[in-house]
Coordinates of C-alpha atoms in Angstrom, one line a residue:
R649 CA 52.9 -190.8 3.7
I650 CA 49.5 -190.6 2.2
D651 CA 48.0 -193.7 0.4
E652 CA 44.7 -195.5 0.1
N653 CA 44.8 -196.6 3.7
T654 CA 45.0 -193.0 5.1
N655 CA 41.9 -192.0 7.1
G656 CA 40.1 -188.7 6.8
A657 CA 41.4 -187.2 10.0
T658 CA 45.1 -187.9 9.1
L659 CA 44.5 -186.5 5.6
S660 CA 42.9 -183.3 7.0
T661 CA 45.8 -182.9 9.3
V662 CA 48.5 -183.4 6.6
Y663 CA 46.7 -181.1 4.3
R664 CA 46.5 -178.3 6.9
N665 CA 50.3 -178.7 7.7
F666 CA 51.1 -178.7 4.0
Q667 CA 49.0 -175.6 3.4
K668 CA 50.5 -173.9 6.3
H669 CA 54.2 -174.6 5.3
F670 CA 53.7 -174.2 1.6
Y671 CA 52.1 -170.7 1.8
K672 CA 54.7 -169.6 4.3
R673 CA 57.5 -170.8 2.1
N674 CA 56.3 -169.4 -1.2
S675 CA 54.9 -166.1 -2.5
T676 CA 51.4 -165.4 -3.0
N677 CA 51.8 -165.4 -6.8
I678 CA 53.2 -168.9 -6.8
S679 CA 50.3 -170.1 -4.5
K680 CA 47.8 -168.5 -6.8
L681 CA 49.5 -169.8 -9.9
V682 CA 49.4 -173.4 -8.5
S683 CA 45.7 -172.9 -7.9
Y684 CA 45.1 -171.6 -11.5
F685 CA 47.1 -174.6 -12.9
G686 CA 44.8 -176.9 -11.2
K687 CA 41.7 -175.3 -12.4
S688 CA 42.9 -174.8 -16.0
F689 CA 44.4 -178.3 -16.7
E690 CA 42.5 -178.7 -20.0
L691 CA 43.6 -175.3 -21.2
I692 CA 47.2 -175.9 -20.4
Q693 CA 47.0 -179.4 -22.0
F694 CA 45.7 -177.8 -25.2
L695 CA 48.5 -175.1 -25.2
D696 CA 51.1 -177.8 -24.8
S697 CA 49.8 -179.5 -27.8
V698 CA 50.0 -176.7 -30.3
S699 CA 52.9 -174.7 -31.6
A700 CA 53.5 -171.0 -31.5
S701 CA 52.9 -170.9 -35.2
D702 CA 49.5 -172.4 -34.7
I703 CA 48.6 -169.7 -32.1
D704 CA 49.8 -167.0 -34.6
N705 CA 47.6 -168.6 -37.3
L706 CA 44.6 -168.6 -35.0
R707 CA 45.2 -165.0 -34.1
E708 CA 45.3 -164.0 -37.8
A709 CA 42.1 -165.9 -38.5
V710 CA 40.3 -164.1 -35.7
N711 CA 41.6 -160.7 -36.9
D712 CA 40.6 -161.4 -40.5
S713 CA 37.1 -162.8 -39.6
D714 CA 33.8 -161.2 -38.4
D715 CA 33.2 -164.3 -36.3
T716 CA 31.9 -163.6 -32.8
L717 CA 33.3 -166.8 -31.2
M718 CA 36.4 -165.0 -30.1
N719 CA 37.8 -161.4 -30.0
T720 CA 41.2 -160.0 -30.5
K721 CA 41.9 -159.6 -26.8
A722 CA 41.3 -163.3 -26.2
T723 CA 43.8 -164.3 -28.9
L724 CA 46.4 -161.8 -27.3
D725 CA 45.8 -163.4 -24.0
L726 CA 46.3 -166.9 -25.6
V727 CA 49.7 -165.7 -27.0
I728 CA 50.7 -164.4 -23.6
L729 CA 49.8 -167.8 -22.0
K730 CA 51.5 -169.8 -24.6
T731 CA 54.7 -167.6 -24.2
F732 CA 54.5 -168.1 -20.4
L733 CA 54.3 -171.8 -20.7
V734 CA 57.2 -171.9 -23.1
N735 CA 59.3 -169.8 -20.7
I736 CA 58.5 -172.3 -17.8
H737 CA 59.5 -175.3 -20.0
S738 CA 62.7 -173.4 -20.9
E739 CA 63.6 -172.9 -17.2
I740 CA 62.8 -176.4 -16.3
E741 CA 65.1 -177.7 -19.2
K742 CA 67.8 -175.4 -18.1
N743 CA 67.6 -176.8 -14.5
K744 CA 67.7 -180.4 -15.8
K745 CA 70.9 -179.7 -17.6
D746 CA 72.5 -177.9 -14.5
S747 CA 71.4 -180.7 -12.0
L748 CA 70.0 -184.2 -12.0
P749 CA 67.3 -185.1 -14.6
N750 CA 64.6 -185.3 -11.8
I751 CA 64.4 -181.8 -10.2
T752 CA 63.1 -181.2 -6.8
L753 CA 60.0 -179.3 -5.9
N754 CA 62.0 -176.4 -4.7
Q755 CA 63.8 -176.2 -8.1
L756 CA 60.4 -176.4 -9.9
I757 CA 58.9 -173.6 -7.9
D758 CA 62.1 -171.6 -8.8
C759 CA 61.3 -172.2 -12.4
F760 CA 57.9 -170.7 -12.0
E761 CA 59.2 -167.8 -10.0
S762 CA 61.7 -167.0 -12.8
A763 CA 59.0 -167.2 -15.5
T764 CA 56.6 -164.9 -13.6
K765 CA 59.3 -162.1 -13.3
S766 CA 58.4 -160.9 -16.9
D767 CA 56.4 -157.6 -17.0
Q768 CA 54.2 -159.3 -19.5
N769 CA 53.1 -161.9 -17.1
K770 CA 51.7 -159.5 -14.4
S771 CA 48.2 -160.0 -15.9
I772 CA 48.7 -163.8 -16.4
F773 CA 45.8 -164.7 -14.1
E774 CA 43.5 -162.6 -16.2
C775 CA 44.6 -164.4 -19.3
F776 CA 43.8 -167.7 -17.6
D777 CA 40.2 -166.5 -16.8
T778 CA 39.7 -165.2 -20.3
C779 CA 40.9 -168.3 -22.1
C780 CA 39.3 -170.8 -19.9
L781 CA 35.9 -169.3 -20.6
L782 CA 36.6 -169.4 -24.4
L783 CA 38.4 -172.8 -24.6
S784 CA 35.7 -174.5 -26.6
S785 CA 35.7 -171.7 -29.1
I786 CA 39.5 -171.7 -29.2
K787 CA 39.4 -175.5 -29.9
Q788 CA 36.8 -175.1 -32.7
I789 CA 38.6 -172.4 -34.5
H790 CA 42.0 -174.3 -34.3
S791 CA 40.2 -177.4 -35.5
S792 CA 38.8 -175.6 -38.5
L793 CA 42.2 -174.0 -39.3
T794 CA 43.9 -177.5 -39.1
Q795 CA 41.3 -179.0 -41.5
R796 CA 41.8 -176.2 -44.0
S797 CA 45.6 -176.6 -43.8
L798 CA 45.3 -180.4 -44.4
T799 CA 42.9 -179.7 -47.3
K800 CA 45.3 -177.2 -48.9
T801 CA 48.3 -179.4 -48.4
K802 CA 46.4 -182.2 -50.1
Q803 CA 45.4 -179.8 -52.9
I804 CA 49.0 -178.7 -53.4
S805 CA 50.2 -182.4 -53.5
S806 CA 47.5 -183.3 -56.1
I807 CA 48.4 -180.3 -58.3
M808 CA 52.0 -181.3 -58.3
Q809 CA 51.3 -184.9 -59.1
N810 CA 49.1 -184.6 -62.3
T811 CA 47.9 -181.3 -63.6
S812 CA 47.2 -180.0 -67.1
F813 CA 46.6 -176.3 -68.0
K814 CA 46.7 -173.8 -70.7
F815 CA 47.0 -169.9 -70.9
L816 CA 43.7 -168.2 -71.9
H817 CA 43.2 -164.7 -73.4
V818 CA 40.0 -163.5 -71.8
G819 CA 38.4 -160.2 -72.9
Q820 CA 39.8 -157.0 -74.5
Q821 CA 40.6 -155.0 -71.5
R822 CA 44.1 -154.7 -69.8
N823 CA 45.3 -157.2 -67.2
T824 CA 42.7 -159.9 -68.2
K825 CA 45.1 -162.7 -68.8
M826 CA 43.9 -165.7 -66.8
I827 CA 45.1 -169.1 -66.1
G828 CA 43.1 -172.3 -65.7
C829 CA 44.5 -175.4 -64.3
N830 CA 42.6 -178.7 -64.5
Y831 CA 43.5 -181.5 -62.0
H832 CA 43.6 -185.2 -63.1
Y833 CA 40.2 -185.5 -61.1
D834 CA 38.7 -182.8 -63.4
V835 CA 38.6 -179.7 -60.9
T836 CA 39.3 -176.1 -62.2
I837 CA 41.3 -173.8 -60.2
S838 CA 41.8 -170.1 -60.9
L839 CA 45.1 -168.2 -60.8
N840 CA 44.0 -166.3 -57.6
E841 CA 43.4 -169.7 -55.9
H842 CA 46.9 -170.8 -57.0
S843 CA 48.4 -167.7 -55.5
D844 CA 46.6 -168.2 -52.2
L845 CA 47.9 -171.8 -52.1
R846 CA 51.4 -170.5 -53.0
D847 CA 51.3 -168.1 -50.1
R848 CA 50.3 -170.9 -47.8
A849 CA 53.2 -173.0 -49.1
R850 CA 55.6 -170.1 -48.5
L851 CA 54.5 -170.1 -44.8
V852 CA 55.1 -173.8 -44.6
E853 CA 58.6 -173.3 -46.1
Y854 CA 59.3 -170.6 -43.7
F855 CA 58.6 -172.8 -40.7
N856 CA 60.2 -175.7 -42.5
T857 CA 57.3 -178.0 -41.6
I858 CA 53.9 -179.2 -42.9
Q859 CA 51.1 -179.7 -40.6
T860 CA 50.2 -183.2 -41.7
Q861 CA 50.8 -186.6 -40.3
N862 CA 53.8 -187.2 -42.5
N863 CA 56.4 -184.3 -42.0
T864 CA 59.0 -185.7 -44.4
N865 CA 61.6 -184.3 -46.8
Q866 CA 59.5 -185.4 -49.6
S867 CA 56.5 -183.3 -48.5
I868 CA 58.8 -180.3 -48.0
S869 CA 60.2 -180.9 -51.6
V870 CA 56.5 -180.8 -53.0
I871 CA 55.9 -177.5 -51.2
H872 CA 59.1 -176.0 -52.5
S873 CA 58.3 -177.2 -56.0
F874 CA 54.8 -175.9 -55.9
V875 CA 56.1 -172.3 -54.9
S876 CA 58.4 -172.5 -58.0
F877 CA 55.6 -173.8 -60.1
V878 CA 53.2 -170.8 -59.3
D879 CA 56.1 -168.2 -59.6
T880 CA 56.7 -169.6 -63.0
I881 CA 53.0 -169.3 -64.1
E882 CA 52.7 -165.7 -62.7
N883 CA 55.9 -164.7 -64.6
T884 CA 54.7 -166.2 -67.8
I885 CA 51.3 -164.3 -67.5
K886 CA 53.2 -161.2 -66.8
Q887 CA 55.3 -161.6 -69.9
L888 CA 52.3 -162.5 -72.0
T889 CA 50.5 -159.4 -70.8
Q890 CA 53.5 -157.2 -71.6
L891 CA 53.8 -158.7 -75.0
N892 CA 50.1 -157.9 -75.6
M893 CA 50.3 -154.4 -74.3
T894 CA 53.4 -153.6 -76.6
G895 CA 51.5 -154.9 -79.6
Y896 CA 53.0 -158.3 -80.3
P897 CA 50.8 -159.7 -83.0
S898 CA 48.6 -162.9 -83.3
M899 CA 49.6 -164.1 -79.8
E900 CA 47.1 -167.1 -79.8
T901 CA 48.8 -168.6 -82.8
S902 CA 52.3 -167.3 -82.9
L903 CA 52.9 -168.1 -79.2
E904 CA 50.9 -171.4 -79.1
L905 CA 48.6 -170.2 -76.4
N906 CA 46.3 -173.1 -77.1
K907 CA 49.0 -175.6 -76.2
T908 CA 48.4 -177.7 -73.1
F909 CA 51.1 -177.7 -70.5
T910 CA 51.4 -180.3 -67.8
C911 CA 53.0 -180.9 -64.4
I912 CA 53.6 -184.6 -63.7
N913 CA 55.3 -185.6 -60.4
M914 CA 56.7 -182.1 -59.9
D915 CA 58.1 -181.9 -63.5
F916 CA 57.1 -178.8 -65.4
D917 CA 60.2 -178.3 -67.5
E918 CA 58.1 -177.6 -70.5
L919 CA 56.5 -174.6 -68.8
I920 CA 59.9 -173.3 -67.6
S921 CA 61.3 -173.5 -71.2
F922 CA 58.2 -171.6 -72.4
E923 CA 58.8 -168.9 -69.7
T924 CA 62.4 -168.6 -70.8
K925 CA 61.4 -168.2 -74.4
L926 CA 58.9 -165.5 -73.6
G927 CA 61.5 -163.6 -71.6
K928 CA 64.0 -163.5 -74.5
L929 CA 61.1 -162.7 -77.0
L930 CA 59.9 -159.8 -74.8
A931 CA 63.4 -158.3 -74.4
D932 CA 64.1 -158.5 -78.2
W933 CA 60.6 -157.2 -79.1
E934 CA 60.9 -154.1 -76.7
D935 CA 64.5 -153.3 -77.9
Q936 CA 63.3 -153.3 -81.5
L937 CA 60.3 -151.1 -80.7
C938 CA 62.5 -148.5 -79.1
K939 CA 64.7 -148.4 -82.2
L940 CA 61.6 -148.0 -84.4
Y941 CA 60.2 -145.3 -82.1
K942 CA 63.2 -143.1 -82.9
E943 CA 62.7 -143.5 -86.7
H944 CA 58.9 -143.6 -86.9
I945 CA 57.5 -141.6 -84.0
E946 CA 53.9 -142.4 -85.3
L947 CA 54.2 -145.9 -83.8
T948 CA 54.5 -144.5 -80.2
Y949 CA 50.8 -143.6 -80.3
F950 CA 49.6 -147.2 -80.5
K951 CA 49.4 -149.8 -77.9
Y952 CA 47.9 -153.3 -77.5
Q953 CA 46.8 -154.6 -80.9
Q954 CA 46.0 -151.1 -82.4
V955 CA 48.9 -151.1 -84.8
W956 CA 47.6 -154.2 -86.5
S957 CA 44.3 -152.7 -87.0
I958 CA 46.1 -149.9 -88.8
E959 CA 47.7 -152.5 -90.9
Q960 CA 44.3 -154.1 -91.8
H961 CA 43.0 -150.6 -92.7
L962 CA 45.9 -149.9 -95.0
L963 CA 45.3 -153.2 -96.8
N964 CA 41.5 -153.2 -96.9
R965 CA 40.3 -149.6 -96.4
T966 CA 37.9 -150.4 -93.5
R967 CA 34.8 -148.4 -92.8
V968 CA 34.8 -144.9 -91.3
S969 CA 33.2 -146.4 -88.2
D970 CA 36.2 -148.6 -87.5
N971 CA 38.8 -147.8 -84.9
A972 CA 41.7 -147.7 -87.2
Y973 CA 40.1 -144.8 -89.2
H974 CA 39.9 -142.7 -86.2
L975 CA 43.3 -143.7 -84.9
L976 CA 44.8 -142.5 -88.1
K977 CA 42.9 -139.2 -87.8
Y978 CA 44.0 -138.9 -84.1
I979 CA 47.8 -138.9 -85.1
G980 CA 47.1 -136.4 -87.9
I981 CA 46.7 -138.5 -91.0
Q982 CA 43.7 -138.1 -93.3
P983 CA 42.6 -141.7 -94.2
E984 CA 40.8 -140.5 -97.3
L985 CA 44.1 -139.3 -98.8
I986 CA 46.0 -142.6 -98.5
P987 CA 46.9 -144.0 -101.8
N988 CA 45.4 -147.4 -102.9
D989 CA 48.5 -149.1 -104.1
I990 CA 50.0 -149.7 -100.6
I991 CA 51.5 -153.3 -100.4
L992 CA 52.0 -155.0 -97.1
D993 CA 52.9 -158.7 -96.4
V994 CA 51.2 -159.9 -93.3
K995 CA 53.2 -163.2 -93.5
E996 CA 56.5 -161.4 -92.6
D997 CA 57.9 -161.6 -89.1
P998 CA 56.4 -159.1 -86.6
I999 CA 59.5 -156.8 -86.6
N1000 CA 59.5 -156.3 -90.4
R1001 CA 55.7 -156.0 -90.4
I1002 CA 55.7 -153.1 -87.9
K1003 CA 58.8 -151.6 -89.5
N1004 CA 56.9 -151.4 -92.8
I1005 CA 53.9 -149.8 -91.2
G1006 CA 56.1 -147.3 -89.6
K1007 CA 57.7 -146.4 -93.0
I1008 CA 54.3 -145.9 -94.5
L1009 CA 52.9 -143.8 -91.7
S1010 CA 56.0 -141.6 -91.7
A1011 CA 55.7 -141.2 -95.5
L1012 CA 52.0 -140.3 -95.2
M1013 CA 52.9 -137.7 -92.4
C1014 CA 55.5 -136.0 -94.8
T1015 CA 52.8 -135.7 -97.5
Q1016 CA 50.1 -134.6 -95.2
R1017 CA 52.3 -132.4 -92.9
V1018 CA 50.4 -130.5 -90.3
I1019 CA 51.6 -127.1 -89.4
N1020 CA 52.0 -127.7 -85.6
E1021 CA 55.7 -128.5 -85.6
H1022 CA 57.9 -127.2 -82.8
E1023 CA 61.4 -126.4 -83.7
Y1024 CA 63.1 -125.9 -80.3
Q1025 CA 66.9 -125.2 -80.4
G1026 CA 67.5 -124.0 -76.7
N1027 CA 68.7 -126.0 -73.8
N1028 CA 66.7 -129.2 -72.8
R1029 CA 64.0 -128.2 -70.3
V1030 CA 60.8 -129.3 -68.9
L1031 CA 58.2 -126.5 -68.2
V1032 CA 56.4 -127.4 -65.0
V1033 CA 53.0 -125.9 -63.8
K1034 CA 51.7 -126.5 -60.3
T1035 CA 47.9 -126.0 -60.3
S1036 CA 44.5 -127.1 -58.9
E1037 CA 42.2 -129.6 -60.4
E1038 CA 40.0 -126.8 -61.7
G1039 CA 43.1 -125.1 -63.2
V1040 CA 44.3 -127.9 -65.5
M1041 CA 42.6 -126.5 -68.6
R1042 CA 44.1 -123.1 -68.0
A1043 CA 47.6 -124.7 -67.5
I1044 CA 47.2 -126.7 -70.8
L1045 CA 46.3 -123.8 -72.9
S1046 CA 48.9 -121.6 -71.2
L1047 CA 51.8 -124.1 -71.8
F1048 CA 50.9 -124.6 -75.5
K1049 CA 50.8 -120.7 -75.8
I1050 CA 54.1 -120.5 -74.2
G1051 CA 55.4 -123.3 -76.5
G1052 CA 54.1 -121.2 -79.5
V1053 CA 51.9 -124.0 -80.9
K1054 CA 48.2 -124.8 -81.1
A1055 CA 46.8 -127.1 -78.5
Q1056 CA 46.2 -130.7 -79.9
I1057 CA 44.8 -133.6 -78.1
N1058 CA 47.4 -136.0 -79.5
Q1059 CA 50.1 -133.9 -77.9
M1060 CA 48.7 -134.5 -74.3
F1061 CA 49.2 -137.5 -72.2
S1062 CA 47.1 -137.8 -69.1
C1063 CA 48.4 -140.2 -66.5
T1064 CA 46.2 -142.6 -64.4
E1065 CA 47.0 -145.1 -61.7
K1066 CA 47.0 -147.8 -64.4
T1067 CA 49.4 -146.1 -66.8
T1068 CA 52.2 -148.6 -67.8
W1069 CA 55.8 -148.0 -68.2
M1070 CA 55.7 -148.8 -71.9
E1071 CA 53.1 -146.1 -72.5
L1072 CA 55.3 -143.5 -70.6
K1073 CA 58.3 -144.8 -72.5
A1074 CA 56.5 -144.2 -75.8
F1075 CA 55.6 -140.6 -74.6
A1076 CA 59.3 -139.9 -73.7
Y1077 CA 60.3 -140.9 -77.2
R1078 CA 57.5 -138.5 -78.7
C1079 CA 58.8 -135.6 -76.6
C1080 CA 62.5 -136.1 -77.6
Y1081 CA 62.3 -137.4 -81.3
S1082 CA 59.1 -135.6 -82.7
K1083 CA 59.1 -131.9 -83.6
K1084 CA 56.2 -131.2 -81.5
F1085 CA 55.5 -129.8 -78.0
H1086 CA 53.9 -132.4 -75.7
L1087 CA 52.4 -132.2 -72.2
L1088 CA 52.5 -134.8 -69.4
I1089 CA 49.4 -134.3 -67.1
R1090 CA 49.3 -135.4 -63.5
P1091 CA 52.5 -137.6 -63.3
E1092 CA 51.9 -137.9 -59.5
L1093 CA 49.4 -140.7 -60.2
L1094 CA 52.2 -142.9 -61.6
P1095 CA 54.1 -145.4 -59.3
I1096 CA 57.4 -144.2 -58.0
S1097 CA 59.2 -146.9 -60.1
I1098 CA 57.7 -145.7 -63.4
Q1099 CA 58.6 -142.0 -62.5
D1100 CA 62.2 -143.0 -61.7
K1101 CA 62.4 -145.0 -65.1
F1102 CA 61.1 -142.0 -66.9
I1103 CA 64.0 -139.8 -65.6
E1104 CA 66.5 -142.5 -66.3
L1105 CA 65.3 -142.8 -69.9
L1106 CA 65.6 -139.0 -70.4
L1107 CA 69.2 -138.9 -69.1
Q1108 CA 70.0 -141.9 -71.4
I1109 CA 68.6 -140.1 -74.4
I1110 CA 70.6 -137.0 -73.5
K1111 CA 73.7 -139.0 -73.1
L1112 CA 73.5 -141.0 -76.3
D1113 CA 72.1 -138.2 -78.5
S1114 CA 73.7 -135.2 -77.1
D1115 CA 72.9 -132.9 -80.2
R1116 CA 69.1 -133.5 -79.9
R1117 CA 67.1 -130.8 -78.1
F1118 CA 63.7 -131.2 -76.4
Q1119 CA 61.1 -129.2 -74.6
F1120 CA 57.9 -130.5 -73.2
G1121 CA 55.5 -129.5 -70.4
V1122 CA 54.4 -131.2 -67.1
I1123 CA 51.1 -130.3 -65.2
T1124 CA 50.9 -131.4 -61.6
T1125 CA 48.0 -130.8 -59.1
T1126 CA 49.8 -131.9 -55.9
D1127 CA 52.7 -130.7 -53.9
E1128 CA 55.9 -130.9 -56.0
K1129 CA 58.1 -131.8 -52.9
N1130 CA 56.5 -135.3 -52.6
Q1131 CA 56.9 -136.3 -56.3
S1132 CA 59.9 -138.3 -57.5
L1133 CA 59.7 -137.1 -61.1
I1134 CA 59.6 -133.4 -60.3
N1135 CA 62.3 -133.7 -57.7
S1136 CA 64.5 -135.6 -60.1
L1137 CA 63.9 -133.0 -62.9
R1138 CA 65.0 -130.3 -60.4
T1139 CA 68.1 -132.4 -59.4
V1140 CA 69.3 -132.9 -63.1
E1141 CA 68.6 -129.3 -63.9
L1142 CA 65.8 -129.8 -66.5
L1143 CA 63.0 -128.2 -64.4
H1144 CA 61.8 -124.8 -65.6
P1145 CA 58.9 -123.6 -63.4
I1146 CA 56.0 -121.6 -64.9
Y1147 CA 54.5 -119.2 -62.5
D1148 CA 50.9 -117.9 -62.3
Y1149 CA 51.7 -114.5 -63.8
Q1150 CA 53.1 -116.2 -66.9
M1151 CA 50.0 -118.1 -67.7
L1152 CA 46.8 -116.9 -69.4
N1153 CA 44.7 -114.4 -67.6
K1154 CA 40.9 -114.8 -67.4
H1155 CA 40.2 -112.7 -70.6
D1156 CA 42.9 -114.5 -72.7
L1157 CA 41.8 -118.0 -71.3
K1158 CA 38.2 -117.2 -72.6
K1159 CA 39.5 -116.2 -76.0
E1160 CA 41.6 -119.3 -76.3
T1161 CA 38.7 -121.5 -75.2
E1162 CA 36.3 -119.9 -77.7
K1163 CA 38.7 -120.9 -80.5
F1164 CA 38.1 -124.5 -79.7
I1165 CA 34.4 -124.3 -79.2
G1166 CA 33.7 -122.8 -82.7
K1167 CA 30.3 -121.7 -83.9
N1168 CA 28.4 -124.8 -83.5
C1169 CA 29.2 -125.6 -79.9
F1170 CA 28.7 -123.7 -76.7
L1171 CA 30.0 -124.4 -73.1
V1172 CA 27.9 -124.2 -69.9
T1173 CA 29.9 -124.6 -66.6
S1174 CA 29.2 -123.7 -63.0
G1175 CA 31.0 -124.6 -59.8
M1176 CA 27.8 -126.0 -58.2
A1177 CA 25.2 -128.5 -59.1
G1178 CA 21.4 -127.7 -59.4
L1179 CA 21.7 -124.2 -60.9
G1180 CA 19.8 -125.1 -64.1
K1181 CA 22.4 -125.8 -66.6
S1182 CA 20.6 -128.7 -68.2
T1183 CA 17.4 -126.7 -68.4
L1184 CA 19.2 -123.8 -70.1
I1185 CA 20.8 -126.1 -72.7
R1186 CA 17.5 -127.9 -73.4
D1187 CA 15.6 -124.6 -73.8
R1188 CA 18.3 -123.2 -76.2
I1189 CA 18.2 -126.4 -78.4
D1190 CA 14.4 -126.4 -78.4
K1191 CA 14.5 -122.7 -79.7
S1192 CA 16.9 -123.7 -82.4
G1193 CA 14.4 -126.3 -83.7
K1194 CA 16.8 -129.2 -83.6
Q1195 CA 16.3 -132.7 -82.1
Y1196 CA 17.6 -132.9 -78.5
L1197 CA 19.8 -135.7 -77.5
K1198 CA 21.4 -136.0 -74.1
F1199 CA 24.8 -137.9 -73.8
P1200 CA 26.0 -138.3 -70.3
I1201 CA 29.7 -139.1 -69.5
S1202 CA 31.0 -140.0 -66.1
G1203 CA 32.8 -142.6 -63.9
H1204 CA 35.3 -145.0 -65.6
I1205 CA 35.3 -144.4 -69.3
D1206 CA 36.1 -147.0 -72.0
L1207 CA 36.6 -145.0 -75.0
E1208 CA 35.5 -147.8 -77.3
T1209 CA 32.3 -148.3 -75.5
L1210 CA 31.8 -144.5 -75.5
T1211 CA 32.2 -144.1 -79.2
G1212 CA 29.9 -147.1 -79.7
R1213 CA 27.2 -145.5 -77.5
L1214 CA 27.5 -142.2 -79.5
H1215 CA 27.3 -144.1 -82.8
H1216 CA 24.3 -146.0 -81.6
Y1217 CA 22.5 -142.7 -80.4
T1218 CA 23.3 -140.8 -83.6
N1219 CA 22.0 -143.6 -85.8
Q1220 CA 18.6 -143.5 -84.1
S1221 CA 18.3 -139.8 -85.2
L1222 CA 16.3 -139.2 -88.3
S1223 CA 18.8 -136.6 -89.6
A1224 CA 22.3 -135.9 -88.2
S1225 CA 22.2 -132.4 -89.5
N1226 CA 19.0 -131.7 -87.4
L1227 CA 20.6 -133.2 -84.2
A1228 CA 21.9 -131.2 -81.2
I1229 CA 23.8 -133.3 -78.6
H1230 CA 23.9 -132.2 -74.9
I1231 CA 27.1 -133.8 -73.6
D1232 CA 26.7 -133.9 -69.8
I1233 CA 30.2 -134.3 -68.3
G1234 CA 30.2 -135.5 -64.8
I1235 CA 33.1 -136.8 -62.6
I1236 CA 35.6 -138.8 -64.7
L1237 CA 37.3 -141.5 -62.6
D1238 CA 39.5 -143.1 -65.2
I1239 CA 39.9 -143.4 -69.0
I1240 CA 40.3 -146.9 -70.5
F1241 CA 41.6 -146.9 -74.1
A1242 CA 40.5 -149.6 -76.6
T1243 CA 43.0 -152.5 -76.8
D1244 CA 42.3 -153.3 -80.4

């Protein structure tokens, strides 16, 4: 027995005997492992004090950060070590259940032997070496994560105790609804910050614990309530955005957007009631719109608040430079010919207001009927062209030629990644209920969910209105096999492919293009940059004796801004009749339509 009275010689002898018998009795790995446990006591103590979820959080933090304190391999080694220690503890607890609470040294060694049998642990000693060297960095990052977690948890608790907020309509472009939430201690938090906190709260819910000093049912209840709170806010904003996109009028006043909502001691029933009210309002509004689309197809061309600018124009005859004037011309109505005795009551409910606008527009279209109607009496079909980016114009003119009508800009719908389901729904009603031939361009850019909804709507229209006949065109620039919309059209036997030999040849394409250019325009194109197109155009304008104005168009295009720029440039000219505009068209990334 060794105690404080044992002399050095005896201690040395006992140590040599222990070393001799221990190494003979146990494997090399166990001996080496005992040595590493002795050298890595601080590391093992740290790993025992943290949970597996803490290690996962630390690994995610290192992966998402450019910090050089740790690398990804070190975090993986840390995970291996933590798993190894958990396995050892499991083996020890298993032995305690099978035998006496105090296990023997041999049983303890057997636990270590069992844990080291895993293939993952064959490099366990390398993991010890890596993590021991980086232990200070590991502790620093863990401490930072813990403090942030505590801060977020405190922030969540404060929000649920006493918060006031309101919904704000910011800007005129799509998806710009924002939410501001003001705490009782006068701090403003954005919706994105709310969502980040909500994601953190969901993680806490998942692990059924909160990393604070008080892990109580009350704190779990706060977290659960906060997740529901932010979900309700996001759903409310989604509904408000959808109402705005579909043209619900005077949202700030009719929906009480200036109203202040509160969350006091996890009670936000008023917000829940508002969300429920919006959901019912949105469903009723969209249902009424679809009914009106069948009767007054002119309404399908408008989105956001455009239809109400039309109402103002019909009442007040706004200026030629206003959007409403050009929207009317876009759908084929000449604003100058609109009678002056039109009466509209802006105090009526929104459904009756938009119904009256629809009646007036339909009547105006009847009196100003254009000759581009498309009376199709054959089987329902969709003409599909597969082409390249450069071949889109040829495909457009070819399909209109096959349809037997003149190409019109308001009969083409070009998809983008931001195209909404309501926009495509309106296009579907135009195709089926107007007497015109329409084109859908690049539907491959649409989300799969919207493509599927489009097919469902077509089938619904066919089923409910079996006597109605429709024909429209689709132009795609990617492989049809990977497109849900094209494949579905083929499945329901609506697809009618148009092949290259059926399209305009080079000579006919040139003739069709010249019809649209007219006498006062000329088109200069080339497949390469730097060949002198701009110089050629400038020289030709100079020779004509007109004032030269270059107007570049490229990138993301906001049509309202674009028309404003053009109006500004032309106003600077001394004489519009003496002006020649060089429209320099570059790469167009996206087109954003005006929201008013």
